PDB file of C-alpha atoms in Angstrom:
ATOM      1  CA  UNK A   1     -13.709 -10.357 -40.126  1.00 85.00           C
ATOM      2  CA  UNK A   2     -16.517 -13.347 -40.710  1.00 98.00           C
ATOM      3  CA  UNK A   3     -17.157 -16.351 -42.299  1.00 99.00           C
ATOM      4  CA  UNK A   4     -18.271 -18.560 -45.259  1.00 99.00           C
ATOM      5  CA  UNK A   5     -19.919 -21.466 -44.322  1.00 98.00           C
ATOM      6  CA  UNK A   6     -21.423 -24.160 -46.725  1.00 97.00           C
ATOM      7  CA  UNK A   7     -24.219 -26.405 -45.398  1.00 97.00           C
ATOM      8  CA  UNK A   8     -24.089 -29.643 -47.638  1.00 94.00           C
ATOM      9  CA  UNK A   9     -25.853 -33.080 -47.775  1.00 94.00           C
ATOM     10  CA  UNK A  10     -23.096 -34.302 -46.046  1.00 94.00           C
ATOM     11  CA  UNK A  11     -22.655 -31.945 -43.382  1.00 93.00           C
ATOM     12  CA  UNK A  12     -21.152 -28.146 -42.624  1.00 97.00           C
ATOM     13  CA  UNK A  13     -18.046 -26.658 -44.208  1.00 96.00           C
ATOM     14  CA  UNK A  14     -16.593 -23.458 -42.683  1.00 98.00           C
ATOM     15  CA  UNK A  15     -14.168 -20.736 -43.525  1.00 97.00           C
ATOM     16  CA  UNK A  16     -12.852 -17.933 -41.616  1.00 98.00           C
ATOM     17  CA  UNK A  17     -12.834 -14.822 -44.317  1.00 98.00           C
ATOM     18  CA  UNK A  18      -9.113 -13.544 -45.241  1.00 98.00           C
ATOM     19  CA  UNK A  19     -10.503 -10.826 -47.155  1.00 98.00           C
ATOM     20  CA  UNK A  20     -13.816  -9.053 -47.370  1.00 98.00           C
ATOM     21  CA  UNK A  21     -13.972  -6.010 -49.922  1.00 98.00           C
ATOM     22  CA  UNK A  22     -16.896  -4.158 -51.484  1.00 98.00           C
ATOM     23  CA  UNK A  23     -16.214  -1.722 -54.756  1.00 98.00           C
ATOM     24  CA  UNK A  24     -18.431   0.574 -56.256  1.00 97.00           C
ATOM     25  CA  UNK A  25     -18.869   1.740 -59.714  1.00 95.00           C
ATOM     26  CA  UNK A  26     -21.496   3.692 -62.672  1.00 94.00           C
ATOM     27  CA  UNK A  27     -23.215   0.899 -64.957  1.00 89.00           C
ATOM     28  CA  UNK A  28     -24.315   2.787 -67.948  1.00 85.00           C
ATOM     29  CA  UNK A  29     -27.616   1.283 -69.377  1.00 81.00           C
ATOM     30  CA  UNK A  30     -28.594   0.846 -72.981  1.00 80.00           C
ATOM     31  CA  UNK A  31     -31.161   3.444 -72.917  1.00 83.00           C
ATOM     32  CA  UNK A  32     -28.822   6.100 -71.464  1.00 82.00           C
ATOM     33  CA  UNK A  33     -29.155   6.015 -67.653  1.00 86.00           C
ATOM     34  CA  UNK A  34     -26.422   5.319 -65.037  1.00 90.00           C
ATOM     35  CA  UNK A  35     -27.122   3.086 -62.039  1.00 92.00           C
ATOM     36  CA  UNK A  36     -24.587   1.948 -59.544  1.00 96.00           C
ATOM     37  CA  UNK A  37     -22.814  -1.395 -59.448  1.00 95.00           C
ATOM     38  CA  UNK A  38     -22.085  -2.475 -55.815  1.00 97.00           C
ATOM     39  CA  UNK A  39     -20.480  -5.763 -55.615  1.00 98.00           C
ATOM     40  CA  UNK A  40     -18.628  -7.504 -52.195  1.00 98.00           C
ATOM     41  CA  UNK A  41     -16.211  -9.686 -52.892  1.00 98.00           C
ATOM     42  CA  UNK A  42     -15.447 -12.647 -50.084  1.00 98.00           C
ATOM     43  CA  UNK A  43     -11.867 -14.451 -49.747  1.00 98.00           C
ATOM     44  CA  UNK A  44     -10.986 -17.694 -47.400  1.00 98.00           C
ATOM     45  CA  UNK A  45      -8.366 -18.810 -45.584  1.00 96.00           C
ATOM     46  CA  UNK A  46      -6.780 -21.729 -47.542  1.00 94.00           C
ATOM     47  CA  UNK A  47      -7.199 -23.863 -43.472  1.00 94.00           C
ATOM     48  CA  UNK A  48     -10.635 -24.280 -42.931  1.00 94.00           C
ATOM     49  CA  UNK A  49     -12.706 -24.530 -39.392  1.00 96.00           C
ATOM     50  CA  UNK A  50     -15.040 -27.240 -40.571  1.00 94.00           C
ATOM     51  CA  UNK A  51     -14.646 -29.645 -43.281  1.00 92.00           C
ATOM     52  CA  UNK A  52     -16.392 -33.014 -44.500  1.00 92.00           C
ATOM     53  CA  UNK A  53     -14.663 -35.866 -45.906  1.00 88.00           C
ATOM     54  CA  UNK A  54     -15.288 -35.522 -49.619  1.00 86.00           C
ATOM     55  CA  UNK A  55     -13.481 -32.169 -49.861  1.00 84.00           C
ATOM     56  CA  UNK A  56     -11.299 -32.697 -46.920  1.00 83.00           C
ATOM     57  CA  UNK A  57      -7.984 -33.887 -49.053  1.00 81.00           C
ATOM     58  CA  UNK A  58      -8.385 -31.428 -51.562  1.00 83.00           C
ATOM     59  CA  UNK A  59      -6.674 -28.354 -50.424  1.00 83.00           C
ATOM     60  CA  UNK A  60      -9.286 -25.835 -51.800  1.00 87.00           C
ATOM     61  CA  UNK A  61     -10.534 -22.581 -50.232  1.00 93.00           C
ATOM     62  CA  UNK A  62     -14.059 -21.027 -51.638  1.00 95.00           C
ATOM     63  CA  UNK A  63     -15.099 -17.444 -52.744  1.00 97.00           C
ATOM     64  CA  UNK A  64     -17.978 -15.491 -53.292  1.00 98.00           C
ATOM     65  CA  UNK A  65     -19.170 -12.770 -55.013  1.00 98.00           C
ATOM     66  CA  UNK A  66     -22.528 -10.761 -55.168  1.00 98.00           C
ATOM     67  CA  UNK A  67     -23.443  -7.611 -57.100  1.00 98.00           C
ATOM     68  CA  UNK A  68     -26.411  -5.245 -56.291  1.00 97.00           C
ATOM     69  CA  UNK A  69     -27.988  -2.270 -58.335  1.00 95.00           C
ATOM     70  CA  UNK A  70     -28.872   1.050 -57.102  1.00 95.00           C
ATOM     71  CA  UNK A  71     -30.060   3.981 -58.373  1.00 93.00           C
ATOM     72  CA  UNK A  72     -28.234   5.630 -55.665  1.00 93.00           C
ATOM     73  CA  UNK A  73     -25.735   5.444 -52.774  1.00 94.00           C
ATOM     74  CA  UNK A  74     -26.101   7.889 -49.588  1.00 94.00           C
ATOM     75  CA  UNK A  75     -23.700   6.429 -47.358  1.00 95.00           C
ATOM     76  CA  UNK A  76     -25.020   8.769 -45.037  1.00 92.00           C
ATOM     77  CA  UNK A  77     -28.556   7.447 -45.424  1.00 94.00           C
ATOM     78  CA  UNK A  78     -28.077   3.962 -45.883  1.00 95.00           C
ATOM     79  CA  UNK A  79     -29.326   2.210 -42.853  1.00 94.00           C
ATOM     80  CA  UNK A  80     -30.162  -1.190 -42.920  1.00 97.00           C
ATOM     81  CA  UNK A  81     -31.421  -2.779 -46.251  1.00 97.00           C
ATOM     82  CA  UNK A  82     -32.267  -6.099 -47.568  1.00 98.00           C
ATOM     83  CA  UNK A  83     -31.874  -7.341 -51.274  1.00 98.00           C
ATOM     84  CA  UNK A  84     -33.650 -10.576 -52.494  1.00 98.00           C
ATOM     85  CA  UNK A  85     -31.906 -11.899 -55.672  1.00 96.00           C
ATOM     86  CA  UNK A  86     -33.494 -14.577 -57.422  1.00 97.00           C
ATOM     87  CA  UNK A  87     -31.319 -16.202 -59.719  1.00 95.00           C
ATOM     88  CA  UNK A  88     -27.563 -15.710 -59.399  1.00 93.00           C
ATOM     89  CA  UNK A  89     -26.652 -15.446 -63.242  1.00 89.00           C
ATOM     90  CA  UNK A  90     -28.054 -13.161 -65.667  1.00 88.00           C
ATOM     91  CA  UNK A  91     -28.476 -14.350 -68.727  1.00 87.00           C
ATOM     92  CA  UNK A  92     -29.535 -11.264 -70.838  1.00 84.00           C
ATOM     93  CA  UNK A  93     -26.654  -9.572 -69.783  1.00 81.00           C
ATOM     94  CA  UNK A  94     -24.393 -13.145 -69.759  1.00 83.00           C
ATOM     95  CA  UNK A  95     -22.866 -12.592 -65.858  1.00 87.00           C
ATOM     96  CA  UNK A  96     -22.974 -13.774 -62.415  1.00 91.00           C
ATOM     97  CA  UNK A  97     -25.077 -11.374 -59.815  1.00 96.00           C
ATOM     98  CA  UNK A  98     -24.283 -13.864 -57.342  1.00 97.00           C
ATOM     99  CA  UNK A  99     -21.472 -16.723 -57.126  1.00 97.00           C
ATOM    100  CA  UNK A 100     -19.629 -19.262 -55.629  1.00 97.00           C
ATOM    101  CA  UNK A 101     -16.442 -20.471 -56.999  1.00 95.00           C
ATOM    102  CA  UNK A 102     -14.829 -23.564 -54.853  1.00 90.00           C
ATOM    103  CA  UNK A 103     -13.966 -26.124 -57.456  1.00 82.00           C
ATOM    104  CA  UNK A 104     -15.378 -24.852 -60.569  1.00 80.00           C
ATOM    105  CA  UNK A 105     -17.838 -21.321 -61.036  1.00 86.00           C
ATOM    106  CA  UNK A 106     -21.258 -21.747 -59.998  1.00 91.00           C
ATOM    107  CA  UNK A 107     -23.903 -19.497 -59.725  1.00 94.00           C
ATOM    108  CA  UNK A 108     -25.748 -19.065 -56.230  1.00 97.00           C
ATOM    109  CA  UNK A 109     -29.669 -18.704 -56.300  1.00 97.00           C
ATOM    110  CA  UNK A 110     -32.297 -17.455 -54.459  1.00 98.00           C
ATOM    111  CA  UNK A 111     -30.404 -14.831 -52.529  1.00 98.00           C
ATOM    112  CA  UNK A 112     -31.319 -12.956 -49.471  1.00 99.00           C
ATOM    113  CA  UNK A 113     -28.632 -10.226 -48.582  1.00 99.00           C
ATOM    114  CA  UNK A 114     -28.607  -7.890 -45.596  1.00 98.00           C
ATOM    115  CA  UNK A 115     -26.721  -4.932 -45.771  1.00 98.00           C
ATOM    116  CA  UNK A 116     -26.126  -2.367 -42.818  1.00 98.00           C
ATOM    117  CA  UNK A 117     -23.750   0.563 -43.125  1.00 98.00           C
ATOM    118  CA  UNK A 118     -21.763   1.458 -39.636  1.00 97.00           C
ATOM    119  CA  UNK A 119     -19.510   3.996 -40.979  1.00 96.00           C
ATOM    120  CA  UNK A 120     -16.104   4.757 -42.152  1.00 96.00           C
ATOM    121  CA  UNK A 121     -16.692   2.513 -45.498  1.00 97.00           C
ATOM    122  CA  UNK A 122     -17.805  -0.383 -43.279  1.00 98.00           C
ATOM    123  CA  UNK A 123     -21.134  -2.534 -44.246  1.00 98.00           C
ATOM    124  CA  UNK A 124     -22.068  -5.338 -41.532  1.00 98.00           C
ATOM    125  CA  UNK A 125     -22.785  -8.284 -44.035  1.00 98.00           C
ATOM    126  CA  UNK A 126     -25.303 -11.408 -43.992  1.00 99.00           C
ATOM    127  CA  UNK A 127     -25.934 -13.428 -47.598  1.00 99.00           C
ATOM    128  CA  UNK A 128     -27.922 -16.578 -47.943  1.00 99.00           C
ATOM    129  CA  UNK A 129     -28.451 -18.201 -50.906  1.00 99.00           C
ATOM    130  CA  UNK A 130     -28.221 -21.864 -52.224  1.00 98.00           C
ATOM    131  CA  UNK A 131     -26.290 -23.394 -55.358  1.00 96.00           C
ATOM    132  CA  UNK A 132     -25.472 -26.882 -56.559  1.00 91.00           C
ATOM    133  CA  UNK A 133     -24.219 -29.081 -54.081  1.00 86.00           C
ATOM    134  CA  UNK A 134     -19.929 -28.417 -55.088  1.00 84.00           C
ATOM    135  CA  UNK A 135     -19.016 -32.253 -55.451  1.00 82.00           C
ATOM    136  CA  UNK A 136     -22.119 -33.468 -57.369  1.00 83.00           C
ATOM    137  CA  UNK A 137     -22.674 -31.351 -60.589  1.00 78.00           C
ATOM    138  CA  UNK A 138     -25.646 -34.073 -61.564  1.00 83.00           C
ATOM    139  CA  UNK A 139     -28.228 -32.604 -59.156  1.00 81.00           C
ATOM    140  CA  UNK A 140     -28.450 -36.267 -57.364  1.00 89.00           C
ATOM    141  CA  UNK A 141     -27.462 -34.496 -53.960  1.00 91.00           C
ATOM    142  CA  UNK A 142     -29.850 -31.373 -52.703  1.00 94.00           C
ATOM    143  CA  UNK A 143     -29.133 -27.950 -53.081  1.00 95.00           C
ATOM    144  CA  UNK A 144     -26.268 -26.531 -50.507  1.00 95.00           C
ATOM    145  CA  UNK A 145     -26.914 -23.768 -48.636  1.00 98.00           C
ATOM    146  CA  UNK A 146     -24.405 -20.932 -48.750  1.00 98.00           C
ATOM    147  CA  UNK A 147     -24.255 -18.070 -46.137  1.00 99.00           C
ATOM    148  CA  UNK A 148     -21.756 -15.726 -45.572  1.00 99.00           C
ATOM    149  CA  UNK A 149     -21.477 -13.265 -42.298  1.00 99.00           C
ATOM    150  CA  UNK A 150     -18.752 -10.353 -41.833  1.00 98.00           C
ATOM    151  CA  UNK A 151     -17.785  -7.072 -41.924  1.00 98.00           C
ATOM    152  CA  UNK A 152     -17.219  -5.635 -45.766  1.00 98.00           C
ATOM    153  CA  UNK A 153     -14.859  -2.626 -46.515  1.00 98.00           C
ATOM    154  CA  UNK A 154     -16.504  -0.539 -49.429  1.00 98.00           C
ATOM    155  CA  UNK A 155     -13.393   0.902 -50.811  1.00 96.00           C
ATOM    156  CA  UNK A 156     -12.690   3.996 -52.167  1.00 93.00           C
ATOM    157  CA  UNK A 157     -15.773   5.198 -49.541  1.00 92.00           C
ATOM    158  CA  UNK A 158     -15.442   8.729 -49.428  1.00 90.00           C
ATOM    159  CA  UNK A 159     -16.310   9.412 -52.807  1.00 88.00           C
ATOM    160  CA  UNK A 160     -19.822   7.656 -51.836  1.00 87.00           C
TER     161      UNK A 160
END
């Protein structure tokens, strides 16, 4: 299915995905328009494959969420795209386009996410971004990296 891995200060953290979903949905716009709100939606086991000592004892399991635009969807067409977000929350419209919640919500910046569509409602899946290191809140440790790799199920496909 994949995996979320977080590259830290301190070394690599890894978890197997339990879940891997992607939804779509009509954003109506101030003005009017409609666009399409695509989001994928990433689960962990609650075991993890790597681990590093500050986080080791504390029983927690990441997730992750980004959201894309579009002013279409051909699933037909799709292909292989890439998406560059800059900053992972939006503060005119007061949400997260891109996040990582481990032990508190945080937002994930300067996104790179590569979508391919195989068929039957399946998107292969590669994010990178980086957020606040997860233990140190204070911005004394560097930024962690976040990536996560897998195959997404876009639900309700067909009507795509």
């Amino acid at each position: 299915m994949g995996t979320l891995t977080i590259t830290r200060f301190n070394g690599v953290e890894k978890f197997r995905l339990s879940e891997s979903k992607a939804y779509c949905t009509y954003k109506h716009e101030e003005d009017g328009s409609k666009r399409i709100m695509m989001w994928f939606e990433a689960e962990t086991d609650e075991e993890p494959m790597m681990t590093v000592p500050d986080t080791e004892g504390l029983h927690m399991n990441p997730n992750a969420e980004i959201t894309i635009y579009l002013d279409e969807l051909d699933l037909n067409h799709f292909g292989v795209r890439r998406y560059e977000i800059e900053a992972g929350y939006d503060h005119e419209q007061d949400n997260w386009d891109a996040r990582l919640y481990y032990f508190e919500h945080q937002d994930v910046d300067r996104n790179v996410l590569m979508l391919e569509y195989k068929g039957q409602g399946v998107f292969g899946f590669q994010w990178k971004g980086s957020t606040t290191d997860i233990c140190y809140y204070d911005g004394s440790k560097p930024d962690a990296i976040l990536e996560v790799e897998g195959e997404f199920l876009l639900e309700e496909y067909e009507q795509w």
